[in-house]
């Protein structure tokens, strides 16, 4: 099956710093989503981005589908950005579409 | 509009018992998917249901089953619970159409002792 690799696995930042998260995937995908999972387990949609670039406040994402990677940028990080970030790609399996997740990247932003 | 709602939020069961988890999708969403997330890992696909029919199944044993009701809500059932079934169970819904983002509920945290 498709492999989804995220890097780095963990990151510790000081408040105000910028960061880039990378997601590589091993095969063509239908689409790609970035999620933030808070300490209570809630998965929050950040971006639905099968290709191109999108921005939402301090966050932006770029997916280059032809080269099978996506990047998530966090600028001017805040302590509330702490949590686990997941990249997930949508693939077709039989008659359904499922998300295949990476292992996640744990971000800690210190005040 | 309400998001995806799941119940219960937490559950403790003993080995060998049975559990039923419930999910209500976002209004207008006809597709419901279930995912299992064990500690330290990304969520793993269990089932997808669309219009009350199973459309896809992940690599899970037959102890796992699900169904979708006419109002598009869904239940996930797990029989003969094992310690390894302890996890966060996430339900997601999406609107009709091939390329639609998944929206997740807050999950049910199941502990098997």
CSV table of N, CA, C and O in Angstrom, one decimal, chain A residues 30-31 33 35 37 39-43 45 48 86 92-104, chain B residues 33 35 37 40-45 48 55-58 88 90 98-106 109:
chain,number,residue,atom,x,y,z
A,30,UNK,N,-5.6,10.9,-4.5
A,30,UNK,CA,-6.8,11.6,-5.0
A,30,UNK,C,-6.7,13.0,-4.4
A,30,UNK,O,-7.1,14.0,-5.0
A,31,UNK,N,-6.4,13.1,-3.1
A,31,UNK,CA,-6.2,14.4,-2.5
A,31,UNK,C,-5.4,14.3,-1.2
A,31,UNK,O,-5.0,13.2,-0.9
A,33,UNK,N,-4.9,16.0,2.9
A,33,UNK,CA,-5.4,16.8,4.0
A,33,UNK,C,-4.3,16.9,5.1
A,33,UNK,O,-3.6,16.0,5.4
A,35,UNK,N,-4.0,17.9,9.2
A,35,UNK,CA,-4.8,18.0,10.4
A,35,UNK,C,-3.9,18.4,11.6
A,35,UNK,O,-2.7,18.1,11.6
A,37,UNK,N,-4.0,17.7,15.7
A,37,UNK,CA,-4.7,17.0,16.7
A,37,UNK,C,-4.3,17.6,18.1
A,37,UNK,O,-3.1,17.6,18.4
A,39,UNK,N,-4.4,18.1,22.3
A,39,UNK,CA,-4.2,17.2,23.4
A,39,UNK,C,-5.4,16.4,23.8
A,39,UNK,O,-5.2,15.3,24.4
A,40,UNK,N,-6.6,16.8,23.4
A,40,UNK,CA,-7.8,16.1,23.8
A,40,UNK,C,-8.2,15.1,22.7
A,40,UNK,O,-9.2,14.4,22.8
A,41,UNK,N,-7.4,15.0,21.7
A,41,UNK,CA,-7.6,14.0,20.6
A,41,UNK,C,-8.4,14.5,19.4
A,41,UNK,O,-8.6,13.8,18.4
A,42,UNK,N,-8.9,15.8,19.5
A,42,UNK,CA,-9.7,16.3,18.4
A,42,UNK,C,-8.8,16.5,17.1
A,42,UNK,O,-7.8,17.2,17.2
A,43,UNK,N,-9.3,16.0,16.0
A,43,UNK,CA,-8.6,16.2,14.7
A,43,UNK,C,-9.2,17.4,14.0
A,43,UNK,O,-10.4,17.3,13.7
A,45,UNK,N,-9.3,20.0,10.9
A,45,UNK,CA,-8.9,20.2,9.5
A,45,UNK,C,-8.1,21.5,9.4
A,45,UNK,O,-8.6,22.5,9.8
A,48,UNK,N,-7.3,21.2,3.0
A,48,UNK,CA,-7.6,20.2,2.0
A,48,UNK,C,-6.9,20.7,0.7
A,48,UNK,O,-7.3,21.7,0.1
A,86,UNK,N,-0.8,15.9,11.4
A,86,UNK,CA,-0.9,14.7,10.6
A,86,UNK,C,-1.1,15.2,9.1
A,86,UNK,O,-1.9,16.1,8.8
A,92,UNK,N,-8.0,5.4,-3.4
A,92,UNK,CA,-9.2,4.6,-3.7
A,92,UNK,C,-8.9,3.1,-3.4
A,92,UNK,O,-7.9,2.6,-3.8
A,93,UNK,N,-9.8,2.5,-2.6
A,93,UNK,CA,-9.6,1.0,-2.3
A,93,UNK,C,-10.9,0.4,-2.7
A,93,UNK,O,-11.9,0.6,-2.0
A,94,UNK,N,-10.9,-0.4,-3.7
A,94,UNK,CA,-12.2,-1.0,-4.1
A,94,UNK,C,-13.2,0.1,-4.5
A,94,UNK,O,-12.9,0.9,-5.3
A,95,UNK,N,-14.3,0.1,-3.9
A,95,UNK,CA,-15.4,1.0,-4.2
A,95,UNK,C,-15.4,2.2,-3.2
A,95,UNK,O,-16.3,3.0,-3.2
A,96,UNK,N,-14.3,2.3,-2.4
A,96,UNK,CA,-14.4,3.4,-1.4
A,96,UNK,C,-13.1,4.2,-1.5
A,96,UNK,O,-12.1,3.8,-2.1
A,97,UNK,N,-13.1,5.4,-0.8
A,97,UNK,CA,-12.0,6.2,-0.7
A,97,UNK,C,-11.6,6.3,0.8
A,97,UNK,O,-12.5,6.5,1.6
A,98,UNK,N,-10.4,6.1,1.1
A,98,UNK,CA,-9.9,6.1,2.5
A,98,UNK,C,-8.7,7.0,2.7
A,98,UNK,O,-8.0,7.3,1.7
A,99,UNK,N,-8.5,7.5,3.9
A,99,UNK,CA,-7.4,8.3,4.2
A,99,UNK,C,-6.3,7.4,4.8
A,99,UNK,O,-6.6,6.6,5.6
A,100,UNK,N,-5.1,7.6,4.3
A,100,UNK,CA,-3.9,7.0,4.9
A,100,UNK,C,-3.1,8.0,5.5
A,100,UNK,O,-2.7,9.0,4.9
A,101,UNK,N,-2.9,7.9,6.8
A,101,UNK,CA,-2.2,8.9,7.6
A,101,UNK,C,-0.7,8.6,7.8
A,101,UNK,O,-0.3,7.4,7.8
A,102,UNK,N,0.1,9.7,7.9
A,102,UNK,CA,1.4,9.5,8.3
A,102,UNK,C,1.4,9.3,9.8
A,102,UNK,O,0.4,9.3,10.5
A,103,UNK,N,2.6,9.1,10.4
A,103,UNK,CA,2.8,8.9,11.8
A,103,UNK,C,2.6,10.1,12.7
A,103,UNK,O,2.6,10.1,13.9
A,104,UNK,N,2.6,11.3,12.0
A,104,UNK,CA,2.4,12.5,12.7
A,104,UNK,C,3.7,13.2,13.1
A,104,UNK,O,4.8,12.6,13.2
B,33,UNK,N,-17.2,7.3,7.9
B,33,UNK,CA,-16.0,6.4,7.9
B,33,UNK,C,-15.6,6.3,9.4
B,33,UNK,O,-15.8,7.2,10.2
B,35,UNK,N,-12.3,5.2,12.0
B,35,UNK,CA,-10.8,5.1,12.1
B,35,UNK,C,-10.5,4.7,13.5
B,35,UNK,O,-11.1,5.2,14.5
B,37,UNK,N,-7.3,4.9,16.2
B,37,UNK,CA,-6.0,5.5,16.5
B,37,UNK,C,-5.4,5.0,17.8
B,37,UNK,O,-5.9,5.3,18.9
B,40,UNK,N,0.2,7.1,19.9
B,40,UNK,CA,1.5,7.3,19.2
B,40,UNK,C,1.5,7.0,17.7
B,40,UNK,O,2.5,7.1,17.1
B,41,UNK,N,0.3,6.7,17.2
B,41,UNK,CA,0.2,6.4,15.8
B,41,UNK,C,-0.8,7.3,15.1
B,41,UNK,O,-1.6,7.9,15.8
B,42,UNK,N,-0.8,7.3,13.8
B,42,UNK,CA,-1.8,7.9,13.0
B,42,UNK,C,-3.1,7.0,13.0
B,42,UNK,O,-3.0,5.8,13.1
B,43,UNK,N,-4.2,7.6,12.7
B,43,UNK,CA,-5.5,6.9,12.6
B,43,UNK,C,-5.4,5.8,11.4
B,43,UNK,O,-4.8,6.1,10.4
B,44,UNK,N,-6.0,4.7,11.7
B,44,UNK,CA,-6.1,3.6,10.7
B,44,UNK,C,-7.5,3.4,10.2
B,44,UNK,O,-8.5,3.3,11.1
B,45,UNK,N,-7.7,3.2,9.0
B,45,UNK,CA,-9.1,3.1,8.4
B,45,UNK,C,-9.7,1.8,8.8
B,45,UNK,O,-9.1,0.7,8.6
B,48,UNK,N,-15.9,2.3,5.7
B,48,UNK,CA,-16.6,3.4,5.1
B,48,UNK,C,-18.0,2.9,4.7
B,48,UNK,O,-18.1,1.8,4.1
B,55,UNK,N,-18.9,0.3,1.9
B,55,UNK,CA,-18.1,0.6,0.6
B,55,UNK,C,-16.7,0.2,0.7
B,55,UNK,O,-16.0,0.0,-0.3
B,56,UNK,N,-16.2,0.1,1.9
B,56,UNK,CA,-14.8,-0.2,2.1
B,56,UNK,C,-14.5,-0.7,3.5
B,56,UNK,O,-15.2,-0.3,4.5
B,57,UNK,N,-13.5,-1.6,3.6
B,57,UNK,CA,-13.1,-2.1,4.9
B,57,UNK,C,-11.6,-2.2,5.0
B,57,UNK,O,-10.9,-2.6,4.0
B,58,UNK,N,-11.1,-1.8,6.1
B,58,UNK,CA,-9.6,-1.9,6.3
B,58,UNK,C,-9.2,-3.3,6.9
B,58,UNK,O,-10.0,-4.2,6.9
B,88,UNK,N,-8.3,5.3,20.5
B,88,UNK,CA,-9.3,6.4,20.2
B,88,UNK,C,-10.0,6.0,18.9
B,88,UNK,O,-9.3,5.8,17.9
B,90,UNK,N,-12.4,7.1,15.9
B,90,UNK,CA,-12.8,8.4,15.3
B,90,UNK,C,-13.8,8.1,14.2
B,90,UNK,O,-13.6,7.2,13.4
B,98,UNK,N,-16.8,12.8,-5.1
B,98,UNK,CA,-15.5,12.1,-5.0
B,98,UNK,C,-14.5,12.8,-4.1
B,98,UNK,O,-13.9,12.3,-3.2
B,99,UNK,N,-14.3,14.0,-4.4
B,99,UNK,CA,-13.2,14.8,-3.8
B,99,UNK,C,-13.7,15.7,-2.7
B,99,UNK,O,-13.8,16.9,-3.0
B,100,UNK,N,-14.1,15.2,-1.6
B,100,UNK,CA,-14.6,16.0,-0.5
B,100,UNK,C,-13.8,15.7,0.7
B,100,UNK,O,-13.4,14.6,1.0
B,101,UNK,N,-13.4,16.7,1.5
B,101,UNK,CA,-12.6,16.5,2.7
B,101,UNK,C,-13.4,15.8,3.8
B,101,UNK,O,-14.6,15.9,3.8
B,102,UNK,N,-12.7,15.0,4.6
B,102,UNK,CA,-13.3,14.4,5.7
B,102,UNK,C,-13.3,15.3,6.9
B,102,UNK,O,-12.3,16.0,7.2
B,103,UNK,N,-14.4,15.3,7.7
B,103,UNK,CA,-14.5,16.0,8.9
B,103,UNK,C,-14.7,15.0,10.0
B,103,UNK,O,-15.6,14.2,10.0
B,104,UNK,N,-13.8,15.1,11.0
B,104,UNK,CA,-13.8,14.2,12.1
B,104,UNK,C,-14.5,14.6,13.4
B,104,UNK,O,-14.5,15.9,13.7
B,105,UNK,N,-15.1,13.7,14.1
B,105,UNK,CA,-15.6,13.9,15.4
B,105,UNK,C,-14.5,13.9,16.4
B,105,UNK,O,-13.4,13.8,16.1
B,106,UNK,N,-14.9,14.2,17.7
B,106,UNK,CA,-13.9,14.2,18.8
B,106,UNK,C,-13.5,12.9,19.2
B,106,UNK,O,-12.5,12.8,20.0
B,109,UNK,N,-12.8,7.4,23.4
B,109,UNK,CA,-11.6,6.8,23.9
B,109,UNK,C,-12.0,5.5,24.6
B,109,UNK,O,-12.7,5.6,25.7
